XYZ file of C-alpha atoms in Angstrom:
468
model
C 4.217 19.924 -9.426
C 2.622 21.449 -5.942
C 0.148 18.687 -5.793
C 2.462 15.872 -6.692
C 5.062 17.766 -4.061
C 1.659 17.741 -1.198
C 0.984 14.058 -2.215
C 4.342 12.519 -2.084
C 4.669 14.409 1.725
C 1.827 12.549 2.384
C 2.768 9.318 1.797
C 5.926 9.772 3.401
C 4.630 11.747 6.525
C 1.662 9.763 7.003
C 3.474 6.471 8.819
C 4.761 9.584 10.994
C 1.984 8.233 13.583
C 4.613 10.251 16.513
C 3.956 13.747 15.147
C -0.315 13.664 15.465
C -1.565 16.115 17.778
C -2.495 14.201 21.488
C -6.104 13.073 20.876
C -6.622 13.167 16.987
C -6.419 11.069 14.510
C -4.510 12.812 11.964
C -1.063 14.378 11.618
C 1.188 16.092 9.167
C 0.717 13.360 6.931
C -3.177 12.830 7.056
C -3.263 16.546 6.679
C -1.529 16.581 3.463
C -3.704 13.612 1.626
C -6.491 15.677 2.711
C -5.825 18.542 1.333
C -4.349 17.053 -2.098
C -8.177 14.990 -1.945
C -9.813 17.958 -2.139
C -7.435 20.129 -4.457
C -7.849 16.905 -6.972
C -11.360 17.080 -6.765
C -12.125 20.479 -7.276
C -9.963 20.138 -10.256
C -12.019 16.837 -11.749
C -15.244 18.623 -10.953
C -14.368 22.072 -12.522
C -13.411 19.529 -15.913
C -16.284 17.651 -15.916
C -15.251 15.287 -17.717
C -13.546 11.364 -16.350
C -11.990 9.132 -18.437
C -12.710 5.701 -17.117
C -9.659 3.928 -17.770
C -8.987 0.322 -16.895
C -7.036 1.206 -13.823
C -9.603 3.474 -12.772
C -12.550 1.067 -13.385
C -10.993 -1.903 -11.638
C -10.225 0.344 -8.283
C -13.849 1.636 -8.424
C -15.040 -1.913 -8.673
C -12.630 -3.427 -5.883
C -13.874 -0.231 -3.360
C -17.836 -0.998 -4.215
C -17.566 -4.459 -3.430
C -15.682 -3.553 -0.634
C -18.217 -1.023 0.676
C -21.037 -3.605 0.097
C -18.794 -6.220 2.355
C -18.581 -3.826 5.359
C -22.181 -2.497 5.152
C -23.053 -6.302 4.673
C -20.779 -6.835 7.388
C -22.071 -3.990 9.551
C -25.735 -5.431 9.481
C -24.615 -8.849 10.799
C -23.183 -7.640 13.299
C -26.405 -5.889 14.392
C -28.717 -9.092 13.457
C -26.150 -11.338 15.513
C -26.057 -8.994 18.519
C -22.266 -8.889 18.313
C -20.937 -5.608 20.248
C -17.562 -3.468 18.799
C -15.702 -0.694 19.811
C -16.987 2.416 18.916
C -13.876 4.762 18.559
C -12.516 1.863 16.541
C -15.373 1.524 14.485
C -15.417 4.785 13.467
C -11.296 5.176 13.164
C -12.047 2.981 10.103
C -14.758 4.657 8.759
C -12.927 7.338 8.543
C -10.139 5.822 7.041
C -11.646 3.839 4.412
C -13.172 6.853 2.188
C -10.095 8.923 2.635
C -8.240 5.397 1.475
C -10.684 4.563 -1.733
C -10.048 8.236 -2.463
C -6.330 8.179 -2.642
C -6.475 5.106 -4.367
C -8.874 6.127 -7.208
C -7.633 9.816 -7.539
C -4.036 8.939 -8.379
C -5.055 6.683 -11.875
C -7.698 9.688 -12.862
C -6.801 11.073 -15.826
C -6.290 9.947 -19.352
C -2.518 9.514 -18.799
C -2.029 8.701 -15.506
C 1.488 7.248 -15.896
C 3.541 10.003 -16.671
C 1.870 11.952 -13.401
C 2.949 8.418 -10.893
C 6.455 8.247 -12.398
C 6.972 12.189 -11.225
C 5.939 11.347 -8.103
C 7.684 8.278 -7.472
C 10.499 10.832 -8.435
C 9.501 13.093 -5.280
C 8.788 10.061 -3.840
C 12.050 8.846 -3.556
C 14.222 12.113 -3.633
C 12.250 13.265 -0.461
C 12.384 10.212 1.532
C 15.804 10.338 1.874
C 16.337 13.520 3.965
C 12.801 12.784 6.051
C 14.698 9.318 6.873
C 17.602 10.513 7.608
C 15.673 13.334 9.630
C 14.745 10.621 11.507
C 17.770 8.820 12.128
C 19.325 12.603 13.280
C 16.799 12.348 16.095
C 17.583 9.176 17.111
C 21.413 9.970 17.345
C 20.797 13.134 19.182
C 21.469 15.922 16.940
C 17.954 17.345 17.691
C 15.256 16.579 19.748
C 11.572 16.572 19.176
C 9.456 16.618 22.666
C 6.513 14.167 21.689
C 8.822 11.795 20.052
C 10.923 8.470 20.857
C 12.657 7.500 17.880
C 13.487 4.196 19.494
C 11.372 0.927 20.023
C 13.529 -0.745 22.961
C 16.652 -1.900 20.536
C 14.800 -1.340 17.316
C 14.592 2.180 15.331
C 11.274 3.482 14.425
C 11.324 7.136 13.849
C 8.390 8.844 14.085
C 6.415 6.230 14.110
C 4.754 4.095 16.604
C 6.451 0.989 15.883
C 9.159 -0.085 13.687
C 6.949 -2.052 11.277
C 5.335 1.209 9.696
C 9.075 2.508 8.773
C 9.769 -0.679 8.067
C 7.026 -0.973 5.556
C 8.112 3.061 3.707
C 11.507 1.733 3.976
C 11.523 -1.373 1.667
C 8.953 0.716 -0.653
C 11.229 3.000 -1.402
C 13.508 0.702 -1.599
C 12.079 -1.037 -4.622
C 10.800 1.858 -6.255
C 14.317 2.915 -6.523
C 15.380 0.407 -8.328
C 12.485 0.442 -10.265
C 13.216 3.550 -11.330
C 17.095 3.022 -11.988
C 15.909 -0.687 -14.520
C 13.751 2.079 -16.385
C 16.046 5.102 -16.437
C 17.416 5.449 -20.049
C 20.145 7.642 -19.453
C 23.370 7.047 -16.896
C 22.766 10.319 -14.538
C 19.099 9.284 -13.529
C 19.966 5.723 -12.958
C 22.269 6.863 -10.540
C 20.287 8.896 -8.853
C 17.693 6.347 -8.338
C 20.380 3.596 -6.942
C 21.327 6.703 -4.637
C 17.849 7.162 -3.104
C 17.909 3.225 -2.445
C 20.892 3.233 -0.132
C 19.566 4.915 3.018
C 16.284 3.405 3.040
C 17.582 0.003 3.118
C 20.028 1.030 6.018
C 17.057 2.318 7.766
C 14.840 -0.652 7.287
C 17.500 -2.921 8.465
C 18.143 -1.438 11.659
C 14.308 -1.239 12.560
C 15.068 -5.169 13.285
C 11.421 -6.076 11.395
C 11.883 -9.706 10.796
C 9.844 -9.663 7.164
C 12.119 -6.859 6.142
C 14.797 -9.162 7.195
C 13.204 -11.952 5.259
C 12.467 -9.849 2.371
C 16.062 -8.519 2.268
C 17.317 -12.211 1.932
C 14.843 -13.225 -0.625
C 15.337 -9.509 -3.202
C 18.521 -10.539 -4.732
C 17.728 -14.326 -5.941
C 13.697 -12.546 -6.879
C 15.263 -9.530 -8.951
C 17.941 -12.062 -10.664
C 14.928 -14.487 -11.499
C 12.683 -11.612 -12.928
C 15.452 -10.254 -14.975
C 16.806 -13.757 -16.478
C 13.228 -13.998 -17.287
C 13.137 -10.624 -19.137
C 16.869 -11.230 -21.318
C 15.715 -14.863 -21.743
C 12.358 -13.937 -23.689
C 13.401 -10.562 -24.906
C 11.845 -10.408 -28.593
C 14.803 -8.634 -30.217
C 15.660 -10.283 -33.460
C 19.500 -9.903 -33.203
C 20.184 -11.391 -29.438
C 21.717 -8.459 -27.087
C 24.564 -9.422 -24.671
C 22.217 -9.520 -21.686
C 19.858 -12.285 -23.564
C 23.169 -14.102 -24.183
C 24.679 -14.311 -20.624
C 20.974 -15.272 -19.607
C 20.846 -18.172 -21.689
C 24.642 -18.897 -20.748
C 23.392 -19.258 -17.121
C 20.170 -21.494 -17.906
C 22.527 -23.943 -19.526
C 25.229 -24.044 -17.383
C 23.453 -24.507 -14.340
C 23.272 -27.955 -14.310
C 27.087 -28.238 -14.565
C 27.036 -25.663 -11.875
C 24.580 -26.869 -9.785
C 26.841 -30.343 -9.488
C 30.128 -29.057 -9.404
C 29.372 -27.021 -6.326
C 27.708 -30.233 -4.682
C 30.455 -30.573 -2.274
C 30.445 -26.308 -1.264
C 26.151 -26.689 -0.839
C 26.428 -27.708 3.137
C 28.807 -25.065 3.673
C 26.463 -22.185 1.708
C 23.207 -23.493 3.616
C 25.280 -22.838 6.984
C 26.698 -19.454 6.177
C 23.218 -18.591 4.689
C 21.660 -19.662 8.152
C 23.846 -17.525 9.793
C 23.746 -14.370 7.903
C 20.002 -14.651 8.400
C 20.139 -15.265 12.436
C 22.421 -12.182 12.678
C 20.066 -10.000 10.824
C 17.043 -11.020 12.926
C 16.372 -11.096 16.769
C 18.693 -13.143 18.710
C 16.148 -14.440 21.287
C 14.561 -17.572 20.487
C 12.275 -17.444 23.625
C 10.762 -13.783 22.817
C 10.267 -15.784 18.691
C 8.579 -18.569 19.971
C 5.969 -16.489 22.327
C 5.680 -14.093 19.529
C 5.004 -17.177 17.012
C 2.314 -18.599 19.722
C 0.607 -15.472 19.715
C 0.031 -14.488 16.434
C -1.212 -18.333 15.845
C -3.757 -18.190 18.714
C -4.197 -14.465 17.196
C -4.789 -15.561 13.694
C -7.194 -19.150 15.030
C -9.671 -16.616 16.908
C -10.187 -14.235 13.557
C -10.830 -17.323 11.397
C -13.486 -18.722 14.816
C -14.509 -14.557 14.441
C -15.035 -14.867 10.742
C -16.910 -18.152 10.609
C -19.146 -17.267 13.246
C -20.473 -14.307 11.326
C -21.151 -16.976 7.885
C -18.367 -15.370 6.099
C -20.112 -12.162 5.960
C -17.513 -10.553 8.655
C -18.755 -7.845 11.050
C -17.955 -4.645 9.787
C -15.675 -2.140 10.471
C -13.131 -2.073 13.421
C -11.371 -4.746 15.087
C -13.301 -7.952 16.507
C -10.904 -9.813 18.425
C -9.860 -9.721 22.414
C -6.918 -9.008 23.447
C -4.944 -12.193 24.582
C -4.562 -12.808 28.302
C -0.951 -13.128 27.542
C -0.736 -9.325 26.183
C -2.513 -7.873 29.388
C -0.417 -9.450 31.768
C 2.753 -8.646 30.158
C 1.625 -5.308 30.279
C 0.817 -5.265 33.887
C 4.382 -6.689 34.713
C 6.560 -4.464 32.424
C 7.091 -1.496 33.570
C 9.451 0.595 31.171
C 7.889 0.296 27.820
C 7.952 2.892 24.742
C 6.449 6.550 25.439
C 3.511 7.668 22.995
C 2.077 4.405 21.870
C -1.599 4.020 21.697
C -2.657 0.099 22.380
C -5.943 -0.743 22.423
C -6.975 -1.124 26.197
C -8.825 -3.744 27.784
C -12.895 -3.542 27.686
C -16.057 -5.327 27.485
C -15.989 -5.408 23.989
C -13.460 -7.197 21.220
C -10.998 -4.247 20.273
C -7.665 -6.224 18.950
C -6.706 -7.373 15.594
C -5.157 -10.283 14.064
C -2.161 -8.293 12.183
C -2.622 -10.565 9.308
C -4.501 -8.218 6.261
C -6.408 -11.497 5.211
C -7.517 -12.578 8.385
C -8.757 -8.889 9.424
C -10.346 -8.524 6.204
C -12.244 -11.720 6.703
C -13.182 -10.487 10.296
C -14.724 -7.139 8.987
C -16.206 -7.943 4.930
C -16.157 -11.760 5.352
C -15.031 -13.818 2.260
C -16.377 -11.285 -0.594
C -13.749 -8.645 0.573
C -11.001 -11.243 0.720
C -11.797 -12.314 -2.593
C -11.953 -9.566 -4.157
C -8.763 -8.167 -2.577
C -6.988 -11.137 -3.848
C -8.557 -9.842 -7.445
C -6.837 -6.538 -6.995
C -3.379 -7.572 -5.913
C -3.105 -10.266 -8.928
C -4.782 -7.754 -11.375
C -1.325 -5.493 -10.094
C 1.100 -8.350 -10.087
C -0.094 -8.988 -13.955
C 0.228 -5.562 -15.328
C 3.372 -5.239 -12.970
C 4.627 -8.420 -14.701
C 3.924 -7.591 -18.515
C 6.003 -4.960 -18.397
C 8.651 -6.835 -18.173
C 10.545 -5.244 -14.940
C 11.740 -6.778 -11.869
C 11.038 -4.161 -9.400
C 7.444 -3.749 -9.528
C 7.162 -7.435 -9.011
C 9.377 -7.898 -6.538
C 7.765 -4.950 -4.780
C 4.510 -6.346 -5.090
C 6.053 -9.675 -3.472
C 7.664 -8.192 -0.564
C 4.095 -6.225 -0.049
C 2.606 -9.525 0.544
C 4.877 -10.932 2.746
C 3.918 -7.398 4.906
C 0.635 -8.454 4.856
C 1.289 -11.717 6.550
C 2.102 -9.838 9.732
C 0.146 -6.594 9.539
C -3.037 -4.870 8.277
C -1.539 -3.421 4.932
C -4.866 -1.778 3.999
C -4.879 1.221 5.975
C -1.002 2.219 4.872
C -1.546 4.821 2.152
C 1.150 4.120 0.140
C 0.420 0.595 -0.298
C -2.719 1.922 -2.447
C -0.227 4.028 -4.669
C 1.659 1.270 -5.076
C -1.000 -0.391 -6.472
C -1.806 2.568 -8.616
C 1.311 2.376 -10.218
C 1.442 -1.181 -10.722
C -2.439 -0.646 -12.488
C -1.108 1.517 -14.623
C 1.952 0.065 -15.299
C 0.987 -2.089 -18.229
C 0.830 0.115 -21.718
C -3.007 0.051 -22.805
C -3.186 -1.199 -26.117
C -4.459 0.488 -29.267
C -7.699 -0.814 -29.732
C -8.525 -0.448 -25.906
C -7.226 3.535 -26.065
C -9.701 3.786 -29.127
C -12.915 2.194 -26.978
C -11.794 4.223 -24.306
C -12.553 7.760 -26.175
C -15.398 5.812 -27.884
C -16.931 5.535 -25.032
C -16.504 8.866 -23.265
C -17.450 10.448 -26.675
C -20.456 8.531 -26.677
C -20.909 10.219 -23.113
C -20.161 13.628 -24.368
C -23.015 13.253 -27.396
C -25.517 11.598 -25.107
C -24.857 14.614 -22.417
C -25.248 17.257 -25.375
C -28.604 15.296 -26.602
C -30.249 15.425 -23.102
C -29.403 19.573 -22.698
C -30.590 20.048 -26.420
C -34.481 18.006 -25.565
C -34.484 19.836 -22.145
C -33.757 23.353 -24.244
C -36.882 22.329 -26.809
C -38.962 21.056 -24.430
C -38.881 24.281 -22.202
C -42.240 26.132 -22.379
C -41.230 29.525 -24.083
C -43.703 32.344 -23.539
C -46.002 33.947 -25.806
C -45.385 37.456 -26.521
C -48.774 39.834 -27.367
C -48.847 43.250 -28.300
C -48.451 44.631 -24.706
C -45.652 42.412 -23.805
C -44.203 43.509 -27.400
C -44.744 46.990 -26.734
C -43.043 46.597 -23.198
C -40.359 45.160 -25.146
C -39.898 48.113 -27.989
C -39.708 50.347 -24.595
């Protein structure tokens, strides 16, 4: 219970960019992962023994190909004579192995689903009071030196802008009501709606236009999932949830015509709930809708250059003219933000996770990236749940305007979609098959290395030294 308490403070501290000390890379947050890394491996290496479970095996595959696109990568770079950013370069060096680590060390284990479901638990009974810690600051209850809780008109905590809240925010979100759709009994179900409440609050008032998007799109997703679920549930006698499904499939058409006349009206009050949850400036949209294209055209011109193969680590874009200058004119701008600063060498990204992997591994990262995320949207899927799917969904739509690699808790997301999916019988039994078969072959190499050991040949003095 310590080390699920450590880990779930580390996913929720860790978009707490705000509270690092002035000049390192790591905070409260990093601090905790680190120290649950290391706790988890002692533990593994005093068992000696890993069961390689499917979840396990297809996160060690994804992070080898992945090491073999940045070191493939890395050497084009050098062959090409392209230049990078060095403290960049090395943020994400850094980053990756503590990343692949988190990722792989929460599915060890030969039950691995029981230990995620605790600490989605923690999870989302602790992000609750650390939000609303936040939101206390930002009201002026307290007051932390080194911290603006505020992003011009848009909340953002403790972190450095309101996209990494955002991002915790509509993850706990979902894995609330994941939670409550799996809860058995009344009190926990509860509970888990409960811890839902002030994370979506939060997320809306961080004014991030894909939580805005994705907060329009959950309700029609989760209804779709769960129609799906009551319409093919394989229950002989048919359960009153199956039967209101299949009461709504065939009366939609009916529906669907007799509200004809009301559609206009729905589309218009639609488009206006969804202009009064995002930013009301259509100027600021448009310049921010330029940018990320002319963003987005020079990391595909970046990625092609290098024959797919990307450039390694670090970003590998420059910073748009349009960026500096607005810089140079605005004066008042959020305290303790760390942009990347004008130099000789590229040191932007595209905010897109496809585009910046495809500027660092080249087209074997993206590929197999794609693997991984519809490996988890399958095994998130067969369970037959709407939350994990939907989660998954509103992930990618994050990824569309960010680099959602480096957020730790997008990797235990993934874990516990992975793991999501019960492992059949027969792939349980070839599972211990093969780690027996491990176990035998480890006992049969320390049994030759015992008989093939020289033992020494005892005469009468050494047998007499013995007797004394």
């Amino acid at each position: 219970m310590m080390l699920d308490t450590l880990f779930a403070f580390g996913l929720l501290l860790t978009p707490a960019s705000q509270l690092r000390v002035a000049g390192l890379p790591v905070g409260p947050g990093e601090l905790c992962l680190i120290i649950w890394v290391t706790l988890i491996l002692g533990r593994e290496a005093a068992r000696a023994s890993i069961v390689l479970t499917p979840a396990l095996s297809r996160l060690l595959l994804f992070w080898s190909l992945f090491t073999l696109a940045q070191s493939l990568g890395t050497l084009t770079a050098k062959l090409i004579g392209d230049e990078h950013d060095p403290v960049w370069f090395i943020h994400d060096v850094m980053a990756y192995p503590l990343l692949a680590a988190i990722s792989c060390l929460s599915v060890i284990g030969p039950h691995p689903e029981a230990r995620l479901r605790r600490i989605t638990w923690l999870l989302c009974g602790l992000g609750t009071p650390v939000i609303v810690a936040q939101l206390a600051d930002a009201w002026g209850l307290y007051d932390l030196p080194s911290v603006d809780p505020m992003w011009w008109d848009q909340f953002r905590g403790w972190s450095s802008n309101p996209h990494q809240l955002a991002v915790l925010c509509m993850v706990l979100g979902f894995l609330s009501l994941h939670l409550a759709e799996t809860s058995t009994r009344l009190g926990p179900r509860m509970g888990a709606l409960a811890c839902a409440v002030i994370p979506v609050y939060t997320g809306r008032i961080t004014g991030s236009d894909s939580f805005t998007l994705i907060f329009v799109l959950a309700g029609p997703l989760l209804l779709a999932l769960k129609c799906r679920t009551w319409l093919f549930s394989r229950v002989r006698q048919i359960s009153f949830r199956s039967a209101f499904a299949w009461v709504i499939v065939l009366a939609l058409p009916g529906l669907v015509i007799s509200m004809a006349p009301l559609a206009y009206s729905i589309a218009v009050e639609a488009s206006d709930l969804a202009k009064s949850m995002a930013r009301d400036n259509p100027e600021q949209t448009k310049e921010k809708t330029e940018l990320r294209f002319e963003l987005w055209s020079q990391a595909l011109r970046r990625g092609f250059e290098s024959g797919m193969l990307g450039l390694g680590p670090g970003p590998h874009l420059a910073i748009p003219n349009s960026i500096v200058s607005a810089r140079k004119l605005d004066m008042v701008h959020p305290e303790f933000v760390e942009h990347p600063k004008p130099s000789f060498v590229p040191n932007f990204e595209a905010h897109n996770t496809m585009l910046d992997l495809f500027t660092q591994g080249g087209l074997l990262v993206v590929l197999s990236f794609v693997w991984l995320v519809v490996t988890a949207f399958r095994s998130a899927y067969a369970t037959g749940g709407a939350g994990l799917p939907a989660l998954l969904c509103g992930l990618c739509i994050y990824a569309i305007a960010t680099f959602l690699l480096r957020h730790p808790i997008f990797w235990f997301v993934i874990a516990v979609c992975l793991v999501a999916e019960p492992v059949l019988a027969n792939q349980l039994r070839s599972i211990a098959r093969s780690n027996a078969l491990r176990g035998h072959a480890r006992l049969a190499n320390a049994w030759s290395r015992s008989l093939a050991r020289p033992r020494p040949a005892y005469g009468a003095s050494q047998l007499g030294s013995r007797s004394s």
